Backbone as a printed PyTorch tensor [residue, N CA C, xyz], in Angstrom:
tensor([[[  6.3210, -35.6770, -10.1890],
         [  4.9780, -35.5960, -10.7240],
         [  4.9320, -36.1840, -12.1340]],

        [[  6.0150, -35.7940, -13.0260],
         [  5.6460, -36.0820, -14.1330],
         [  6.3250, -37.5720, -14.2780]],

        [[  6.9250, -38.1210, -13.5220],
         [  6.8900, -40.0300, -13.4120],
         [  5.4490, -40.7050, -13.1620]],

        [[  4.5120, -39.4010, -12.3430],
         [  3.6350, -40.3710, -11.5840],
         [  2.4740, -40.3460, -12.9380]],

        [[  3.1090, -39.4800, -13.8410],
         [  1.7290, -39.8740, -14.9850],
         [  1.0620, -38.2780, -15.1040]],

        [[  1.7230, -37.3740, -14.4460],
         [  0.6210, -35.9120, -14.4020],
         [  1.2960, -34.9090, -15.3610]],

        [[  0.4510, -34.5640, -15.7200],
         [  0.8010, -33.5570, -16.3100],
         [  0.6700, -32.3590, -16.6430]],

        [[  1.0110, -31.1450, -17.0270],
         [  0.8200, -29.9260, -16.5360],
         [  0.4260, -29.2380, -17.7410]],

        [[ -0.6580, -28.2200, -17.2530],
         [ -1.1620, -26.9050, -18.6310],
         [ -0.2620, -25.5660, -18.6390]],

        [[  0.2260, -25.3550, -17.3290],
         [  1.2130, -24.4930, -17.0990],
         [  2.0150, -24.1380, -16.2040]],

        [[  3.2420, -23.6320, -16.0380],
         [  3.9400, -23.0130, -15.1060],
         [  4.3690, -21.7820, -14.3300]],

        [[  3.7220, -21.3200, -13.7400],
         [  3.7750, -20.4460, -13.0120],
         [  5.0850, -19.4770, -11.8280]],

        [[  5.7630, -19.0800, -12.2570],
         [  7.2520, -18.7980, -11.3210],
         [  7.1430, -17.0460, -11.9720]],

        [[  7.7300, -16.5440, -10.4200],
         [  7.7810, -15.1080, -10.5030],
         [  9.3440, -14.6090, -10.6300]],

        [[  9.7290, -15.8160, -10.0170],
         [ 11.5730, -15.4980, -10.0460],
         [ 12.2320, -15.6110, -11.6870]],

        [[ 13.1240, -14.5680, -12.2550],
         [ 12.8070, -14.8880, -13.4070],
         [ 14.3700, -15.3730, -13.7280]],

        [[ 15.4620, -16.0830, -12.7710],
         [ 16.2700, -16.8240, -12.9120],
         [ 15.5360, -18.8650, -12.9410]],

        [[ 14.3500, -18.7190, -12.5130],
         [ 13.8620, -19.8010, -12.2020],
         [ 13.4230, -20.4190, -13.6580]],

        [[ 12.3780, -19.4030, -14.3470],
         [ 12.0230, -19.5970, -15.4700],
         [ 13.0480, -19.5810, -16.4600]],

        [[ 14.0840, -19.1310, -16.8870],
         [ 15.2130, -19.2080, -17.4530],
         [ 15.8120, -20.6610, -17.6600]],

        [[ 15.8940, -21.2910, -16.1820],
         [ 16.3170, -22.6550, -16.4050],
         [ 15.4290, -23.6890, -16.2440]],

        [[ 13.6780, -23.3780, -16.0530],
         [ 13.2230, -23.9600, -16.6160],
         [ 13.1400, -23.8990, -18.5880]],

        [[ 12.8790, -23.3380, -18.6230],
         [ 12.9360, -22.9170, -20.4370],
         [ 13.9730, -23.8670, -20.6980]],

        [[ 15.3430, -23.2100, -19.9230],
         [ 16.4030, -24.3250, -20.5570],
         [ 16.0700, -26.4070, -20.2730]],

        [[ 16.0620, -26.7560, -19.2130],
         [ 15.7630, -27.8890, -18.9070],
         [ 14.5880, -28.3430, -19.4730]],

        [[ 13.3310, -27.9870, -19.7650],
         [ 12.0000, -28.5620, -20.2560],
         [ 11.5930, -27.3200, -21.3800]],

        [[ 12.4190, -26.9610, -22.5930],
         [ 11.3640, -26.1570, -23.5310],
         [ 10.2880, -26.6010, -23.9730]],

        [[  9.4480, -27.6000, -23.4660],
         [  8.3610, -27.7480, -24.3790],
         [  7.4080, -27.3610, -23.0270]],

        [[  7.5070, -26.8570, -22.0460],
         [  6.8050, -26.7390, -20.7620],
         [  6.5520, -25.1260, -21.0270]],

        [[  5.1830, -24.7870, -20.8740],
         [  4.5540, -23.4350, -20.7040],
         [  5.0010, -22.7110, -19.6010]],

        [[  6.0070, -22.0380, -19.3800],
         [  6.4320, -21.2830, -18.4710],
         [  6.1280, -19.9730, -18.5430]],

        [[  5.1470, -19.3100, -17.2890],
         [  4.9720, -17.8020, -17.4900],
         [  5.7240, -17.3300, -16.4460]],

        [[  6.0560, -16.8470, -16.3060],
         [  7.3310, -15.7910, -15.2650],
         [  6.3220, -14.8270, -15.1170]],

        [[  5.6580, -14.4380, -13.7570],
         [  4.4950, -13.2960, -13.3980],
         [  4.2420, -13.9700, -12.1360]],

        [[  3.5800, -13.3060, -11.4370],
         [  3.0000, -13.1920, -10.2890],
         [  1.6310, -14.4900, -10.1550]],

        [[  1.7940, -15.0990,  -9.2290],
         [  0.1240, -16.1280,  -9.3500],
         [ -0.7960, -15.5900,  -9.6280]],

        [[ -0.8960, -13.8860,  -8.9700],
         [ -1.7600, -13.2050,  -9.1010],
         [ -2.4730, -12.7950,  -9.9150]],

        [[ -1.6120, -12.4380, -11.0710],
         [ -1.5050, -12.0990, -12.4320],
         [ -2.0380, -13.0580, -13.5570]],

        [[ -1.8350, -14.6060, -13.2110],
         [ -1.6960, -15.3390, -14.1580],
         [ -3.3500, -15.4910, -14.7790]],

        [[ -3.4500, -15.5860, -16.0390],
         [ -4.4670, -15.6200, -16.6360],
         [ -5.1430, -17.4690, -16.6440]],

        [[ -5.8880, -17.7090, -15.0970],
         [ -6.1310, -18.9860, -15.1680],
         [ -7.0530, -19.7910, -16.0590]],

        [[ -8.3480, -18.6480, -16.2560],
         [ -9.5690, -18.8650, -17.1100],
         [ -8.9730, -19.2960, -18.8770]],

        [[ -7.7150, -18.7220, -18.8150],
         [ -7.5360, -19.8400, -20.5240],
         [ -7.4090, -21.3560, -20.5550]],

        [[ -6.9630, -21.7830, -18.9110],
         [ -6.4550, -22.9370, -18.9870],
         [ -7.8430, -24.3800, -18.6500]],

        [[ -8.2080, -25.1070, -19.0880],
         [ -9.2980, -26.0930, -18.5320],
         [ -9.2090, -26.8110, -16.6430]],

        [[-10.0890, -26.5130, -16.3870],
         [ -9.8060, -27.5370, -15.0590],
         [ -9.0530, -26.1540, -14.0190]],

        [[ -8.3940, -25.7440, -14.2980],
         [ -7.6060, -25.1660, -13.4660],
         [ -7.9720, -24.1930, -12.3580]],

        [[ -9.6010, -23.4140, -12.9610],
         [-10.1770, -22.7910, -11.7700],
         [-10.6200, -23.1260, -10.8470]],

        [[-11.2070, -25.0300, -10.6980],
         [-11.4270, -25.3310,  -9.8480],
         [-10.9090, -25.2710,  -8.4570]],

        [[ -9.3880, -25.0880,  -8.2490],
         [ -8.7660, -24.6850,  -6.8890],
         [ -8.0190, -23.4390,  -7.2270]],

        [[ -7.6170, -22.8200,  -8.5180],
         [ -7.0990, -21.5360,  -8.7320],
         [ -7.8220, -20.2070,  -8.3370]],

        [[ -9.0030, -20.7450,  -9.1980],
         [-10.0120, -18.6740,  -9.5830],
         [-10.3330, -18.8120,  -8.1980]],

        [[-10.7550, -19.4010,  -6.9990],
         [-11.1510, -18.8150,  -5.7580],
         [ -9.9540, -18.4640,  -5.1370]],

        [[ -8.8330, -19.6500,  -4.9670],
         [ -7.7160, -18.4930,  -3.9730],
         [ -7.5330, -17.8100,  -4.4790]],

        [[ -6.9300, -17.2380,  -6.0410],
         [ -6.6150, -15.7580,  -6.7240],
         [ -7.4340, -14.8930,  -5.8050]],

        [[ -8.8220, -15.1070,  -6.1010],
         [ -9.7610, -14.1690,  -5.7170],
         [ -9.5450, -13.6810,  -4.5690]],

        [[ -9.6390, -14.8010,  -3.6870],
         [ -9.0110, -14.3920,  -2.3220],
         [ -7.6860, -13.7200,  -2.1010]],

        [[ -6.6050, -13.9830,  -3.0300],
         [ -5.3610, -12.9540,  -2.5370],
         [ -5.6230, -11.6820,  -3.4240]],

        [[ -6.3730, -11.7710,  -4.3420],
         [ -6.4540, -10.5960,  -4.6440],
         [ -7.4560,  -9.6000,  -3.7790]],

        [[ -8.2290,  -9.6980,  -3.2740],
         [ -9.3870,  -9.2880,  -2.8120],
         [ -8.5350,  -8.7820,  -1.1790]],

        [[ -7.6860,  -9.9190,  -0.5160],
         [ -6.8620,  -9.1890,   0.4510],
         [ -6.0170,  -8.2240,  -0.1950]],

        [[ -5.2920,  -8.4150,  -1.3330],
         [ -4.0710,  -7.1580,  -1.5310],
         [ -4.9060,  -5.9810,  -1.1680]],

        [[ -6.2420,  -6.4040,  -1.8880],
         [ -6.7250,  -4.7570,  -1.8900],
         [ -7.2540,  -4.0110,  -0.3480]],

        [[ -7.4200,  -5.2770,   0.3940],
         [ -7.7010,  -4.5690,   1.8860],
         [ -6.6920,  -4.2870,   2.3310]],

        [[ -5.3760,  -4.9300,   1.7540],
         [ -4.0720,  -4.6030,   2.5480],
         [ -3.6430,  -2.8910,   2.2980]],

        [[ -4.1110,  -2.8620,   1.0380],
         [ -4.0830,  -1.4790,   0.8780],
         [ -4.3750,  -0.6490,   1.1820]],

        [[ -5.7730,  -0.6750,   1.3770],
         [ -6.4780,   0.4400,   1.5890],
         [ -6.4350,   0.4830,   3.4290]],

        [[ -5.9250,  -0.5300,   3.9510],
         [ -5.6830,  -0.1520,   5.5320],
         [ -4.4910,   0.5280,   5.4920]],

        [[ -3.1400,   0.2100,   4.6190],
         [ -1.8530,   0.8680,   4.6840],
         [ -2.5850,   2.6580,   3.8230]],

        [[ -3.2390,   2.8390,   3.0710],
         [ -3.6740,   4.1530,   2.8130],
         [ -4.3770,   5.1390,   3.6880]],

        [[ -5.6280,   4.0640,   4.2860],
         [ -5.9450,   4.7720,   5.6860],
         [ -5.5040,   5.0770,   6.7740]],

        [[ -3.8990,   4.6370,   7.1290],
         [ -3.2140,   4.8840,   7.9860],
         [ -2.1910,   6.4740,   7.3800]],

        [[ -2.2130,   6.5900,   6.1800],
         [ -1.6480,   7.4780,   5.5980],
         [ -0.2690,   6.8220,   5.1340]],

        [[ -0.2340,   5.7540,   4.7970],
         [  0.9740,   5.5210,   3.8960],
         [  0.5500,   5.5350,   2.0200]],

        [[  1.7980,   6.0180,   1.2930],
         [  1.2720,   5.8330,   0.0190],
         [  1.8960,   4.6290,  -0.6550]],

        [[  1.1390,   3.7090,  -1.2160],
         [  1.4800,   2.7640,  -1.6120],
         [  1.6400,   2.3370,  -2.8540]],

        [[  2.9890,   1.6250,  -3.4660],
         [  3.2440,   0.9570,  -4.9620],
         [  3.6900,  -0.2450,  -4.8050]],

        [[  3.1650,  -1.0200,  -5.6660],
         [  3.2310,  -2.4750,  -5.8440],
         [  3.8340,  -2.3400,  -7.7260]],

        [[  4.6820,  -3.1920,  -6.5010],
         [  5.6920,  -3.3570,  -8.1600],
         [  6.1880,  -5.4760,  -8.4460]],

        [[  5.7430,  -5.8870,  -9.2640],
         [  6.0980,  -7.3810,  -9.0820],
         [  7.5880,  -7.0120, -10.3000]],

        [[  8.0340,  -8.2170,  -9.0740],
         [  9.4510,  -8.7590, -10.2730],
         [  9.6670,  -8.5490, -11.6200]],

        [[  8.2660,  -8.9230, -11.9520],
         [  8.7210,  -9.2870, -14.0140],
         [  8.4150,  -7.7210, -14.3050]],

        [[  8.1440,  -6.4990, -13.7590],
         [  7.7810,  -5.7400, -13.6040],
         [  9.3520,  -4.2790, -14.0170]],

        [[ 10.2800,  -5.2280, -13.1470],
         [ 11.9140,  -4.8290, -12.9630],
         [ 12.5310,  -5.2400, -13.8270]],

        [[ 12.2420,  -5.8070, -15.1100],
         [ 12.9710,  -5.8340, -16.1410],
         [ 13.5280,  -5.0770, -16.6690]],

        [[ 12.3070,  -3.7940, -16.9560],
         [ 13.0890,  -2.7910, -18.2070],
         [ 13.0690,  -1.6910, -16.9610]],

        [[ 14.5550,  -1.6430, -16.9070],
         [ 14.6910,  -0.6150, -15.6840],
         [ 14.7380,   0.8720, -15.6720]],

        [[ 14.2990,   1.6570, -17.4920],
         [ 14.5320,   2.7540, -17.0890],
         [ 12.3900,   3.4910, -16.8690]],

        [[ 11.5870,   2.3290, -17.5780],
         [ 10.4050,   2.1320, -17.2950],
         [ 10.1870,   2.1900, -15.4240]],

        [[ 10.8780,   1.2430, -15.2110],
         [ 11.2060,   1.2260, -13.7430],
         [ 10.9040,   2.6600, -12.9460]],

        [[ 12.1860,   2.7240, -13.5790],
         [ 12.9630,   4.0460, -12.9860],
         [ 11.8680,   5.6490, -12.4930]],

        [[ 11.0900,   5.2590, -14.0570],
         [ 10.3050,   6.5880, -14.1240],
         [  8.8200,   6.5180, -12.9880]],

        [[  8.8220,   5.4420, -13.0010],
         [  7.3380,   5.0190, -12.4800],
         [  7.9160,   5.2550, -10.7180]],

        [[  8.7990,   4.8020, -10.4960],
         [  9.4060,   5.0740,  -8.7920],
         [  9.6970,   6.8130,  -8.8060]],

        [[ 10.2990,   7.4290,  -9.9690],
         [ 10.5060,   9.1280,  -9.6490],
         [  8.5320,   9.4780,  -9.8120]],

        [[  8.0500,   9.0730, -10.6910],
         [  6.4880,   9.8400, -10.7260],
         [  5.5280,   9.2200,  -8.5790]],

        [[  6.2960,   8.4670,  -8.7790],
         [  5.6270,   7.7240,  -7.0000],
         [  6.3730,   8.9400,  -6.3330]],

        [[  7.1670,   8.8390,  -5.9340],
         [  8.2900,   9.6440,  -4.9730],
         [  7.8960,  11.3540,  -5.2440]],

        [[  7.5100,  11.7910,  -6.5610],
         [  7.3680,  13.2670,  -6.7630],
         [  6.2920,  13.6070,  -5.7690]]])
């Protein structure tokens, strides 16, 4: 992409060995390590045009996904990756779920 002349407002990766060696290979590249879901598209120009509707759309399913796994009687936590960093934060939030 970036031979063909394009160029990017940001990077988006949830894996956070991915972003690591991006940082290392391209530091001048905006790398956020988070969820697509998550990502704050409305700062960036241009970008809602194919972003803010699918977000909308996966967000708008998570939440039916939920509330069918709740109405079946399961209890549900959503935990993303960048989320598992500080693991004793972690830790407490899975014993307060589980109590």
């Amino acid at each position: 992409m970036e031979a063909a002349g394009f160029r990017h407002e940001a990077l988006v990766e949830i894996d956070s060995w991915a972003c690591k060696t991006l940082r290392l290979n391209r530091p001048e590249w905006n790398v956020w390590e988070c969820d697509i879901a998550t990502f704050p598209a409305h700062k960036y120009k241009d970008i809602e045009l194919y972003w803010h509707p699918k977000l909308s759309r996966n967000v708008e399913r998570d939440k039916l996904s939920i509330a069918s796994l709740k109405k079946e009687g399961w209890r549900v936590l959503v935990i993303w990756e960048c989320e598992t960093k500080n693991i004793e934060k972690l830790e407490r939030r899975l014993r307060q779920f589980l109590d």
